[in-house]
PDB file of C-alpha atoms in Angstrom:
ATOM      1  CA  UNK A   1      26.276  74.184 -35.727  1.00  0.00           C
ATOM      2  CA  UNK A   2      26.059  70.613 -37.561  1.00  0.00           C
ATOM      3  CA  UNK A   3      29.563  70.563 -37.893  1.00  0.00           C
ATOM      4  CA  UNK A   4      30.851  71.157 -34.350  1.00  0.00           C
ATOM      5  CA  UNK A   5      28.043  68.567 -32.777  1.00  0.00           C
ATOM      6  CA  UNK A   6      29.409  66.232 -35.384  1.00  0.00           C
ATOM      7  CA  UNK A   7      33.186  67.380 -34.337  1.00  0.00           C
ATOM      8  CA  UNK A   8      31.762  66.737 -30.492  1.00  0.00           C
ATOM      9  CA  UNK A   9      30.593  62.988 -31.693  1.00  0.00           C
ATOM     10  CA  UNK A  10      33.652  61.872 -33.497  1.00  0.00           C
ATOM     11  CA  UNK A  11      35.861  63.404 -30.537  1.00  0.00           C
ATOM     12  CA  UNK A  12      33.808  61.838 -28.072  1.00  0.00           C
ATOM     13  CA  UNK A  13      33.993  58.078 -30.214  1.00  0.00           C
ATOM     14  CA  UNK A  14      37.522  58.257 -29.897  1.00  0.00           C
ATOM     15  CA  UNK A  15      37.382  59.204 -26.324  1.00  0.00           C
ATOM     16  CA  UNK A  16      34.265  57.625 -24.601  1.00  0.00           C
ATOM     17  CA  UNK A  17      35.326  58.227 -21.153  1.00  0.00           C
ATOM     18  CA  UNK A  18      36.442  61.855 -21.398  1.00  0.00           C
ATOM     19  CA  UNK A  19      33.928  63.322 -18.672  1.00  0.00           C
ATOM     20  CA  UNK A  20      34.524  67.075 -20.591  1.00  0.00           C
ATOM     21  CA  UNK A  21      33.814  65.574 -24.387  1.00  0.00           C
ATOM     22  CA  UNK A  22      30.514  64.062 -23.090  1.00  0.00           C
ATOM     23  CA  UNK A  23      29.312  66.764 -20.864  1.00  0.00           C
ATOM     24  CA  UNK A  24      30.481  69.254 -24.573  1.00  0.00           C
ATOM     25  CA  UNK A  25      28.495  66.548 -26.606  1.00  0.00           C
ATOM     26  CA  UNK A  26      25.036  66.349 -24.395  1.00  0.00           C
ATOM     27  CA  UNK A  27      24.440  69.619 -23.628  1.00  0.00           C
ATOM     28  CA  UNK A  28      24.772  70.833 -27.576  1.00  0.00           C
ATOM     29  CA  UNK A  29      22.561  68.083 -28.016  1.00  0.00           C
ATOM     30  CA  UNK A  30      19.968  69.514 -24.941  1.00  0.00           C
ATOM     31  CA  UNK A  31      19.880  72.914 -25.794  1.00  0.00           C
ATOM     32  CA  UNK A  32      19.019  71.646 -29.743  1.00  0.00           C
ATOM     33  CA  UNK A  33      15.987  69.408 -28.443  1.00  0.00           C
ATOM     34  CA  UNK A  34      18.103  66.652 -30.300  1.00  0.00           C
ATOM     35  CA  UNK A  35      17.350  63.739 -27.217  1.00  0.00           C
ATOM     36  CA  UNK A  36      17.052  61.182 -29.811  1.00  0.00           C
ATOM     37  CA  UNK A  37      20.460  61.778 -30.709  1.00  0.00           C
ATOM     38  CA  UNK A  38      22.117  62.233 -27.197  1.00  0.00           C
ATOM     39  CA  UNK A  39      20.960  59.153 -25.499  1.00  0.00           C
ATOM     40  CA  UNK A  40      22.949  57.595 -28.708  1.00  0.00           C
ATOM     41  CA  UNK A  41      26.338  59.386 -27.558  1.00  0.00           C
ATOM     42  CA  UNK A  42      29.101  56.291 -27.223  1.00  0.00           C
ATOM     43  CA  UNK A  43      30.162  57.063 -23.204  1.00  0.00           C
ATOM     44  CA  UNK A  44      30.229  55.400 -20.140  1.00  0.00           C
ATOM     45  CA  UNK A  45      28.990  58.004 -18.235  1.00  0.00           C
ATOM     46  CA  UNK A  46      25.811  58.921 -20.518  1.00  0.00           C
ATOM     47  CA  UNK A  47      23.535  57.428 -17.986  1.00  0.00           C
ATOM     48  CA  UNK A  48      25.344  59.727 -14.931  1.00  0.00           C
ATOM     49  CA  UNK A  49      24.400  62.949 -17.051  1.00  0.00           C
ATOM     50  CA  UNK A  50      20.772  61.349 -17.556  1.00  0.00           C
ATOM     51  CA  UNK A  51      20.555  61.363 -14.330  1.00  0.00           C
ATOM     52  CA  UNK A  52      22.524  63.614 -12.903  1.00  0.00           C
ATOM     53  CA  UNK A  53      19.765  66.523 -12.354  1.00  0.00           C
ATOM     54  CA  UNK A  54      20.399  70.269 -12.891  1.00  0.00           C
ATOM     55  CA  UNK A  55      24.392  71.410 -12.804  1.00  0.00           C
ATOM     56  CA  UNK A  56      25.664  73.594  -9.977  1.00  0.00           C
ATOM     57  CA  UNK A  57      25.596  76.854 -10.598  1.00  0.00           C
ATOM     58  CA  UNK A  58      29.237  77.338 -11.438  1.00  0.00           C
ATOM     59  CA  UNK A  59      28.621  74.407 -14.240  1.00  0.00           C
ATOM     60  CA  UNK A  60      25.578  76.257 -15.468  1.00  0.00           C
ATOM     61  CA  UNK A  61      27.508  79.271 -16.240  1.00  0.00           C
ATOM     62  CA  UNK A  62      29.983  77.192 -18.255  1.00  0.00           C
ATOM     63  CA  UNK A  63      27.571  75.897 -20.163  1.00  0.00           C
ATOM     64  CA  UNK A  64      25.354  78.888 -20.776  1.00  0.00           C
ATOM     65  CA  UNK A  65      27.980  80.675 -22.128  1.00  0.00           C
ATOM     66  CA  UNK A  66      29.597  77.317 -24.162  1.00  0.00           C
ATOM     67  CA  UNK A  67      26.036  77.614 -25.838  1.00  0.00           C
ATOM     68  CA  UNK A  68      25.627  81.282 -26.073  1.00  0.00           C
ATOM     69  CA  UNK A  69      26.147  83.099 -29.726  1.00  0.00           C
ATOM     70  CA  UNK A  70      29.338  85.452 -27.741  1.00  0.00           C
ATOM     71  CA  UNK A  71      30.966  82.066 -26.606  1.00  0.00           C
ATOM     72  CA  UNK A  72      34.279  82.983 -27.351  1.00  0.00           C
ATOM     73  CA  UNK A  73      34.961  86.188 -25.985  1.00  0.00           C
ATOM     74  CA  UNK A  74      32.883  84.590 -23.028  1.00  0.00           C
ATOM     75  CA  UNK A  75      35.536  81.603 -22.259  1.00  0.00           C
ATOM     76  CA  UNK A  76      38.494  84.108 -22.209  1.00  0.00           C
ATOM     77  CA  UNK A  77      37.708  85.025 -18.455  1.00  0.00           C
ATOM     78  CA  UNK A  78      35.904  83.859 -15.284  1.00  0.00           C
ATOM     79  CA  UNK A  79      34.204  87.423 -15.404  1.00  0.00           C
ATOM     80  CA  UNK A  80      33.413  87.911 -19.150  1.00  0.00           C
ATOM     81  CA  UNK A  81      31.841  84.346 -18.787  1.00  0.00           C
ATOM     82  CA  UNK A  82      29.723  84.884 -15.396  1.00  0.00           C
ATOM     83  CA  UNK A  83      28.632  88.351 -17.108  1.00  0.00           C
ATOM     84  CA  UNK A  84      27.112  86.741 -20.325  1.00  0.00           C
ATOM     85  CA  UNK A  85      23.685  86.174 -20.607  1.00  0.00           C
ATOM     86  CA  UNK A  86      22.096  82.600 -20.782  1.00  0.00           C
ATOM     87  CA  UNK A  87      20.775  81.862 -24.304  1.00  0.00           C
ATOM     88  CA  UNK A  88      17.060  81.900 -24.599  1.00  0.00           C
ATOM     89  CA  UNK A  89      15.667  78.287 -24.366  1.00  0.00           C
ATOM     90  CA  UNK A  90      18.921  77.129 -22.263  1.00  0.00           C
ATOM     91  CA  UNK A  91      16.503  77.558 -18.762  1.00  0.00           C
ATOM     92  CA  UNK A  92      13.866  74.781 -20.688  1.00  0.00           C
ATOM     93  CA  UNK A  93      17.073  72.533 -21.384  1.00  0.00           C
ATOM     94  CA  UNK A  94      18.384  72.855 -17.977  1.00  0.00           C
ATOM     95  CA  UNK A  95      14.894  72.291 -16.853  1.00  0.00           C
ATOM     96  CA  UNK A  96      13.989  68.897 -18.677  1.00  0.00           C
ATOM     97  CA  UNK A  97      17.269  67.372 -17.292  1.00  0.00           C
ATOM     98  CA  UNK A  98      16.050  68.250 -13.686  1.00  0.00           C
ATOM     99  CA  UNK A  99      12.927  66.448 -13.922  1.00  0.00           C
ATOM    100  CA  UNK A 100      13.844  63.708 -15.568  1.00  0.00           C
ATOM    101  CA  UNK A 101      13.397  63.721 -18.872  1.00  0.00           C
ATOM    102  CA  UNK A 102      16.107  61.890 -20.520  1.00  0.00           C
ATOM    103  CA  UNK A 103      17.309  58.802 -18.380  1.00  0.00           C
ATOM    104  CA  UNK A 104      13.632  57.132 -19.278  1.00  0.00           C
ATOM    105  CA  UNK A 105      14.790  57.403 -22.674  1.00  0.00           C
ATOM    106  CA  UNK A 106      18.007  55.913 -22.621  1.00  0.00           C
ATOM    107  CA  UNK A 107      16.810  53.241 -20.785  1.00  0.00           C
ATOM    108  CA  UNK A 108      14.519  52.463 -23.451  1.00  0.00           C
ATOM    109  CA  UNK A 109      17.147  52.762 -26.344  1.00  0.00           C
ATOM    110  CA  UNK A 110      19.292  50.259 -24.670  1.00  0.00           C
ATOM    111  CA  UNK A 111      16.601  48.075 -24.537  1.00  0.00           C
ATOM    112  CA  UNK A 112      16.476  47.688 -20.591  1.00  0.00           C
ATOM    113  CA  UNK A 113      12.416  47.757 -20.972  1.00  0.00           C
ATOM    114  CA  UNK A 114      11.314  47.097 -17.175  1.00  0.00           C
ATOM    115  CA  UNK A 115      13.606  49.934 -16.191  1.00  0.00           C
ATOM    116  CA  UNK A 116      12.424  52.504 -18.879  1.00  0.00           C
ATOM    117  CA  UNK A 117       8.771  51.481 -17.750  1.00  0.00           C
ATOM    118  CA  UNK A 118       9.528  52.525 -14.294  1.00  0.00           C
ATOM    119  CA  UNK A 119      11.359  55.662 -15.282  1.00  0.00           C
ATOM    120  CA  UNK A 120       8.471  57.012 -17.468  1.00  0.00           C
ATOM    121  CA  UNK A 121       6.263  56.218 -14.531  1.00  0.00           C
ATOM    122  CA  UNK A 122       8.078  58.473 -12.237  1.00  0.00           C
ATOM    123  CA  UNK A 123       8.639  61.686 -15.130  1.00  0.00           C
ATOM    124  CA  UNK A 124       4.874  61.526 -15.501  1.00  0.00           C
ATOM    125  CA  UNK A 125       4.266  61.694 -11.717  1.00  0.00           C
ATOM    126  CA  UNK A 126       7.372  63.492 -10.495  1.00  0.00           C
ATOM    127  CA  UNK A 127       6.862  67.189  -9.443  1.00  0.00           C
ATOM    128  CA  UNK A 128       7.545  70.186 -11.319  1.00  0.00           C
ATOM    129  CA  UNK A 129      10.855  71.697 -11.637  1.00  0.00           C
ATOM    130  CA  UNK A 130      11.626  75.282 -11.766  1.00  0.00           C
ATOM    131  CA  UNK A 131      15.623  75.974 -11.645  1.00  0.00           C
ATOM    132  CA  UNK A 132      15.364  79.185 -12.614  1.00  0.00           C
ATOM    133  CA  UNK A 133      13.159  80.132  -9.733  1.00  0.00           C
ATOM    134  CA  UNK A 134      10.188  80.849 -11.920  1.00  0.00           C
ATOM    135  CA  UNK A 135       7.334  78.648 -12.406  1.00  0.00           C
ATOM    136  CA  UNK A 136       7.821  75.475 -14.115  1.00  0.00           C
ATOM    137  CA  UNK A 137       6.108  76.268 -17.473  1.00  0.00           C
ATOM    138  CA  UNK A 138       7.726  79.829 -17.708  1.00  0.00           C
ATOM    139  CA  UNK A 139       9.122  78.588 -21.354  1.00  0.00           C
ATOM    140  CA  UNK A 140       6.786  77.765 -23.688  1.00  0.00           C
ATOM    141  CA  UNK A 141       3.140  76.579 -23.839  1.00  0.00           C
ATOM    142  CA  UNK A 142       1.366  76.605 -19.897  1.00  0.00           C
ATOM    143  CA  UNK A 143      -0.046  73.247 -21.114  1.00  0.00           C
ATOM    144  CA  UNK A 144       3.660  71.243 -21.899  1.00  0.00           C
ATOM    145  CA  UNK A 145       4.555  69.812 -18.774  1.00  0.00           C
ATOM    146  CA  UNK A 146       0.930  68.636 -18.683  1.00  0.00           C
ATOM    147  CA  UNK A 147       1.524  67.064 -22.127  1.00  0.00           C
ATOM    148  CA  UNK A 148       4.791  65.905 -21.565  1.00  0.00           C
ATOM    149  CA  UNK A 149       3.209  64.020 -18.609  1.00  0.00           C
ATOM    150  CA  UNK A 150       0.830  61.962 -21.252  1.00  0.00           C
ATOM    151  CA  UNK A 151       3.019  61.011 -23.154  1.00  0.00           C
ATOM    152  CA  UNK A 152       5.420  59.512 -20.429  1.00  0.00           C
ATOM    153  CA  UNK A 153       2.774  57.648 -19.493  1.00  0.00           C
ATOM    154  CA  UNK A 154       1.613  56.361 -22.790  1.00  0.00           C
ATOM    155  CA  UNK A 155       5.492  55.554 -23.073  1.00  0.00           C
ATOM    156  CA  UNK A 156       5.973  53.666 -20.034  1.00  0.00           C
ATOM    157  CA  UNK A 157       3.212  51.739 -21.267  1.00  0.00           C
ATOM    158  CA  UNK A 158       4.860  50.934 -24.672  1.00  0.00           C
ATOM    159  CA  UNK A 159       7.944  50.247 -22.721  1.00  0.00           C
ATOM    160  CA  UNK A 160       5.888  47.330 -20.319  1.00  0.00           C
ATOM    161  CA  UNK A 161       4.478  45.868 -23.247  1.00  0.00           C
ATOM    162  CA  UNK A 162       7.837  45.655 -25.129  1.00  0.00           C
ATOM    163  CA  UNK A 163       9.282  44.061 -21.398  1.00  0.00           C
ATOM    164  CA  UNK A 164       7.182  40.798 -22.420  1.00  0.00           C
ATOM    165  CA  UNK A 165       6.045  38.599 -20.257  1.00  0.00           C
ATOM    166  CA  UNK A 166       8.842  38.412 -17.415  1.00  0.00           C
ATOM    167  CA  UNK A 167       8.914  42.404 -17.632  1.00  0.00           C
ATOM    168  CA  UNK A 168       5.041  42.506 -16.858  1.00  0.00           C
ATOM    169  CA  UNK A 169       5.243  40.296 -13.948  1.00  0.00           C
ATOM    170  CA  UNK A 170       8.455  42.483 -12.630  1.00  0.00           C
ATOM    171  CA  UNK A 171       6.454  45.377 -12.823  1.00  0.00           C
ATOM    172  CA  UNK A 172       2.940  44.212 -11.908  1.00  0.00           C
ATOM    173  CA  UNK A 173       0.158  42.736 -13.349  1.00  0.00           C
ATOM    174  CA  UNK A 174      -1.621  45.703 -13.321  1.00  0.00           C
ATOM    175  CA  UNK A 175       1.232  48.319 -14.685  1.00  0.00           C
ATOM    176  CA  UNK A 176       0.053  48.476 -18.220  1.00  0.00           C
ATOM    177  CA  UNK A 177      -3.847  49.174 -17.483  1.00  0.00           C
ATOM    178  CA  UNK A 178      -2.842  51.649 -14.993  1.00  0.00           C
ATOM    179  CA  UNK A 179      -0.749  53.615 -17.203  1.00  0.00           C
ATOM    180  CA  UNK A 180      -3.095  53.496 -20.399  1.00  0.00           C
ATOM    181  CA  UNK A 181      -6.224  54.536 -17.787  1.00  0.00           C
ATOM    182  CA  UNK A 182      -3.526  57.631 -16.293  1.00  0.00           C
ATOM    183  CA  UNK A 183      -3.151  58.542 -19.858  1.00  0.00           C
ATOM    184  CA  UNK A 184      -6.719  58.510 -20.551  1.00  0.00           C
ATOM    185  CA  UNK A 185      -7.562  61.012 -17.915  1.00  0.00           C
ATOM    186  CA  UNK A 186      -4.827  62.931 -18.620  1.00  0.00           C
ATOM    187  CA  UNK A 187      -6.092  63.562 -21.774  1.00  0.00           C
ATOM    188  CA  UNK A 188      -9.313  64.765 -20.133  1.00  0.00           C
ATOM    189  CA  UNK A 189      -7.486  66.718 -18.114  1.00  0.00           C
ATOM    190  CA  UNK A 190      -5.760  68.609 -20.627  1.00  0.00           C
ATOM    191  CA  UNK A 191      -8.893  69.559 -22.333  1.00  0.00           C
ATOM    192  CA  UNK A 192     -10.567  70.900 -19.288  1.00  0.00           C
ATOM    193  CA  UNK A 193      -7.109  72.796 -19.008  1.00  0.00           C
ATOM    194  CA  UNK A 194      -7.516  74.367 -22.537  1.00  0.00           C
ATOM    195  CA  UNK A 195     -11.276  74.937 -22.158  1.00  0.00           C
ATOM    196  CA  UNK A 196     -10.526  76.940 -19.116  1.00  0.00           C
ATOM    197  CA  UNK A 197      -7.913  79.230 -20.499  1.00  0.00           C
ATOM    198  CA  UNK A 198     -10.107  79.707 -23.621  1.00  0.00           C
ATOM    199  CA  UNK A 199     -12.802  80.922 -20.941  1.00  0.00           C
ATOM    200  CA  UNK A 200     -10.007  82.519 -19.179  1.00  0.00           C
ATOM    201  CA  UNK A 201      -8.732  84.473 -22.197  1.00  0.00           C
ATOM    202  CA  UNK A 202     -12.131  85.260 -23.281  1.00  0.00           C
ATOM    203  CA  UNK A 203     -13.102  89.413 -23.854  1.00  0.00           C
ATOM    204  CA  UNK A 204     -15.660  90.095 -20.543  1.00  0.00           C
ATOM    205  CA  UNK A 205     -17.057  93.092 -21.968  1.00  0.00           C
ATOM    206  CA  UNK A 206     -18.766  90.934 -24.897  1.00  0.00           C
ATOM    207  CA  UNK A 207     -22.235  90.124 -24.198  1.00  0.00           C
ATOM    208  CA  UNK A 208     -23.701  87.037 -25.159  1.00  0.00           C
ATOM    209  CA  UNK A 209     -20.464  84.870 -24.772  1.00  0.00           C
ATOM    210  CA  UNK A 210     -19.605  81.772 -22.960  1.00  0.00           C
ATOM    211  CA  UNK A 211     -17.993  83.714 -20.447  1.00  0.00           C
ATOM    212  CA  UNK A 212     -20.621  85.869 -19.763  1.00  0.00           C
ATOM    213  CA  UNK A 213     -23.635  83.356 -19.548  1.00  0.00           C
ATOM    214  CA  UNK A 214     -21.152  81.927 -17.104  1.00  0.00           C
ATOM    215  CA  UNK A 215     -20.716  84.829 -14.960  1.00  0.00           C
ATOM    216  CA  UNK A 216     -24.717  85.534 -14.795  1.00  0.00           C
ATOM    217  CA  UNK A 217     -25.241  81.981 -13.427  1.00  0.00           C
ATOM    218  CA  UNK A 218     -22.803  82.276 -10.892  1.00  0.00           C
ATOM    219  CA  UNK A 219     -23.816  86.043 -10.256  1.00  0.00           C
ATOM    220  CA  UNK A 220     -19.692  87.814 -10.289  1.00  0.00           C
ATOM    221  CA  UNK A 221     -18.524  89.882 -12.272  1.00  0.00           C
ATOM    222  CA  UNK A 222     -17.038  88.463 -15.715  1.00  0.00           C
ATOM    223  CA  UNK A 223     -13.573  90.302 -15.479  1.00  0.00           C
ATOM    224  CA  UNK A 224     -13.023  88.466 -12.207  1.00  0.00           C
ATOM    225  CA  UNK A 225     -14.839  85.393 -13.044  1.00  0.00           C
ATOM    226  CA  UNK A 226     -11.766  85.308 -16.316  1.00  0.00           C
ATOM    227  CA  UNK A 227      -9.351  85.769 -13.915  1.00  0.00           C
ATOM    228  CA  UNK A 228     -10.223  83.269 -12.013  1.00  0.00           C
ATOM    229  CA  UNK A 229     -10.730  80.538 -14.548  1.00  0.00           C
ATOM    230  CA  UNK A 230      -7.310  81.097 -15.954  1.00  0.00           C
ATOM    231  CA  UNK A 231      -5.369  80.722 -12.682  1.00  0.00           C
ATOM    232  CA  UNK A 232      -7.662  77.542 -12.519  1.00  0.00           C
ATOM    233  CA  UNK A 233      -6.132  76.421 -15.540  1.00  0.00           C
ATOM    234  CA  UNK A 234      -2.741  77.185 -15.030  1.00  0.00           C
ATOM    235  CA  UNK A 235      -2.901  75.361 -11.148  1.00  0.00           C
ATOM    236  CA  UNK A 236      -4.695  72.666 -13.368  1.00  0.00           C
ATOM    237  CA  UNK A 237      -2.091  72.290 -15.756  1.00  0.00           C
ATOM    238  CA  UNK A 238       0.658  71.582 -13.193  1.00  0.00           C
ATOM    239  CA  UNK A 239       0.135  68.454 -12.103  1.00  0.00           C
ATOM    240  CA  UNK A 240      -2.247  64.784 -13.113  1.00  0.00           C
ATOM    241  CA  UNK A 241      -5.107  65.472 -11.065  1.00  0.00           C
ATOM    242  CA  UNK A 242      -7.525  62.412  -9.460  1.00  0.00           C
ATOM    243  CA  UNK A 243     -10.501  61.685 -11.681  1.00  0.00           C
ATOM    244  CA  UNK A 244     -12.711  63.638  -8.942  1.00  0.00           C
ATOM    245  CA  UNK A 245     -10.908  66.568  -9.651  1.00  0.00           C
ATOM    246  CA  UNK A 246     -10.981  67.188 -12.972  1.00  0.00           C
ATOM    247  CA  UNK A 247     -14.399  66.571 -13.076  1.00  0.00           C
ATOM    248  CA  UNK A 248     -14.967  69.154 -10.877  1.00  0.00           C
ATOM    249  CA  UNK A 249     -13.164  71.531 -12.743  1.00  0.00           C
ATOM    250  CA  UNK A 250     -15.245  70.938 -15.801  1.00  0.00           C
ATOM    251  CA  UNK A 251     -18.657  70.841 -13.531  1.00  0.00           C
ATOM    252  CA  UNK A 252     -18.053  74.226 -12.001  1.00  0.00           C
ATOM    253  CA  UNK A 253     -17.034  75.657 -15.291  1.00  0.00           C
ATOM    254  CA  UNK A 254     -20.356  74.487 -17.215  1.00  0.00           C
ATOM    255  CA  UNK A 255     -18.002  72.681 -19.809  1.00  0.00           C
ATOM    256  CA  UNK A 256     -20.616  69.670 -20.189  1.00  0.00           C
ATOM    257  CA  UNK A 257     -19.221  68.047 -22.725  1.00  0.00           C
ATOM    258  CA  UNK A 258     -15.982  67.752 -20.876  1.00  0.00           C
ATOM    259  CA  UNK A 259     -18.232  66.822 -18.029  1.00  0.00           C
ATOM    260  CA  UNK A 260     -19.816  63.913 -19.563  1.00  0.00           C
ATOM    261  CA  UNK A 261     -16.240  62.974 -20.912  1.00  0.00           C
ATOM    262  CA  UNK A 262     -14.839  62.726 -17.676  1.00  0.00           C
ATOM    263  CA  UNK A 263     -18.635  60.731 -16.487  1.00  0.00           C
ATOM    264  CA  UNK A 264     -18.306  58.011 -19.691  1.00  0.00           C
ATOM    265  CA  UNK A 265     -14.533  57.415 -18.377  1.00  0.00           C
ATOM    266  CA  UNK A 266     -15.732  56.861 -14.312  1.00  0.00           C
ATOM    267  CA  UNK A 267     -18.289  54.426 -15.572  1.00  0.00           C
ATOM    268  CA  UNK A 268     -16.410  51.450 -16.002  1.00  0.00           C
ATOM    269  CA  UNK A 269     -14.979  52.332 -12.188  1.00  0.00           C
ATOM    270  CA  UNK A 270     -18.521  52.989 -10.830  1.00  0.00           C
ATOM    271  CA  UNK A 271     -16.940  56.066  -9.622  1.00  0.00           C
ATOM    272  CA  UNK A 272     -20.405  57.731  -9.567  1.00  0.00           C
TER     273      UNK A 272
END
């Protein structure tokens, strides 16, 4: 596997502009979770694949099976090659280019600070993808997208305050606190989201347990009362909620501590 990407790289060097090379080159890259290394490629048209958004369907094949362990008796017909498979993690790859994932980062490894800052702004906030026609956090942890948000934000913040001076007053006087505040709720967010799905996952038929001193209080059942708290968390973990929100998530679930978290943050905003 090393040796081909390197193969793809020193092919592509020679070649910069060869649209096949690059496309070869990034999605090798993708698939790996090697985005450091891929917003490095030499080529022209790296920033069109940052930004290009999912590939038709045709091109997704292509790839798929260019990634998959059968690739070569794949490639030796259009039907061997729309029969094979996808490789397991290539719907998360295919996924992170549609919302944005990489083009922030490029930005930023060129330098072009203002831009990246922007660009992080938007992955944090943009909606969830789901080209597969699943839900967006099919692969992997329920709670990544909602991470992956965080850190674009804490990003896009490093990115304003690397922009200096004329890169603040492009973006706004008020970019950086903005961003660092998101962040900070986000973070609250995220552990009202795991609190919940701890409740969520929790065993109703023990006595005595968090969940069930819950369920008494509100008078339901604790099987449904579960149930309920974990599609609460997943709904939870889709989006950045408003500060309002997540507090009432963490109210109505009697997580107090995450309660007074989200309280101690509002303060400053004399939110309530």
């Amino acid at each position: 596997g090393e040796g081909w990407s390197r193969l793809l790289r020193e092919a592509l060097r020679q070649a910069p502009s060869d649209e096949l090379l690059l496309d070869a080159a990034a999605w090798w890259l993708l698939y790996g979770n090697r985005e450091e290394e891929l917003v490095e490629l030499a080529s022209p048209r790296l920033e069109a694949f940052c930004a290009a958004g999912p590939p038709p369907e045709g091109g997704r094949r292509v790839w798929a099976a260019f990634l998959s362990p059968a690739a070569g008796e794949a490639l030796e017909s259009w039907e061997a090659l729309a029969a094979t498979p996808e490789p397991a993690g290539f719907g998360e790859a295919v996924s992170r280019l549609s919302r944005g994932y990489l083009l922030p980062r490029l930005l930023f490894r060129r330098g072009q600070y203002v831009e990246a800052a922007t660009a992080f702004s938007t992955q944090a906030v943009r909606a969830a993808s789901a080209p597969d026609g699943g839900s967006a956090g099919a692969e992997g942890s329920k709670t990544r997208l909602l991470e992956e948000r965080i850190s674009a934000l804490s990003l896009a913040a490093t990115a304003a305050k690397a922009a200096g001076s004329d890169g603040a007053a492009r973006l706004g006087a008020d970019f950086i606190r903005a961003a660092d505040e998101q962040a900070q709720l986000a973070r609250l967010q995220l552990g009202v989201v795991l609190e919940l799905e701890r409740l969520g996952a929790a065993d109703p038929a023990v006595p005595g347990s968090a969940l069930a001193a819950l369920a008494a209080s509100k008078g339901v059942p604790a099987s449904s009362l579960a149930a309920d708290l974990a599609s609460q968390a997943e709904a939870a973990a889709g989006s950045l909620l408003e500060l309002t929100a997540v507090f009432k998530l963490a109210w109505d679930a009697q997580l107090w501590s995450a309660s007074l978290a989200v309280l101690d943050f509002a303060a400053p905003h004399r939110a309530y």
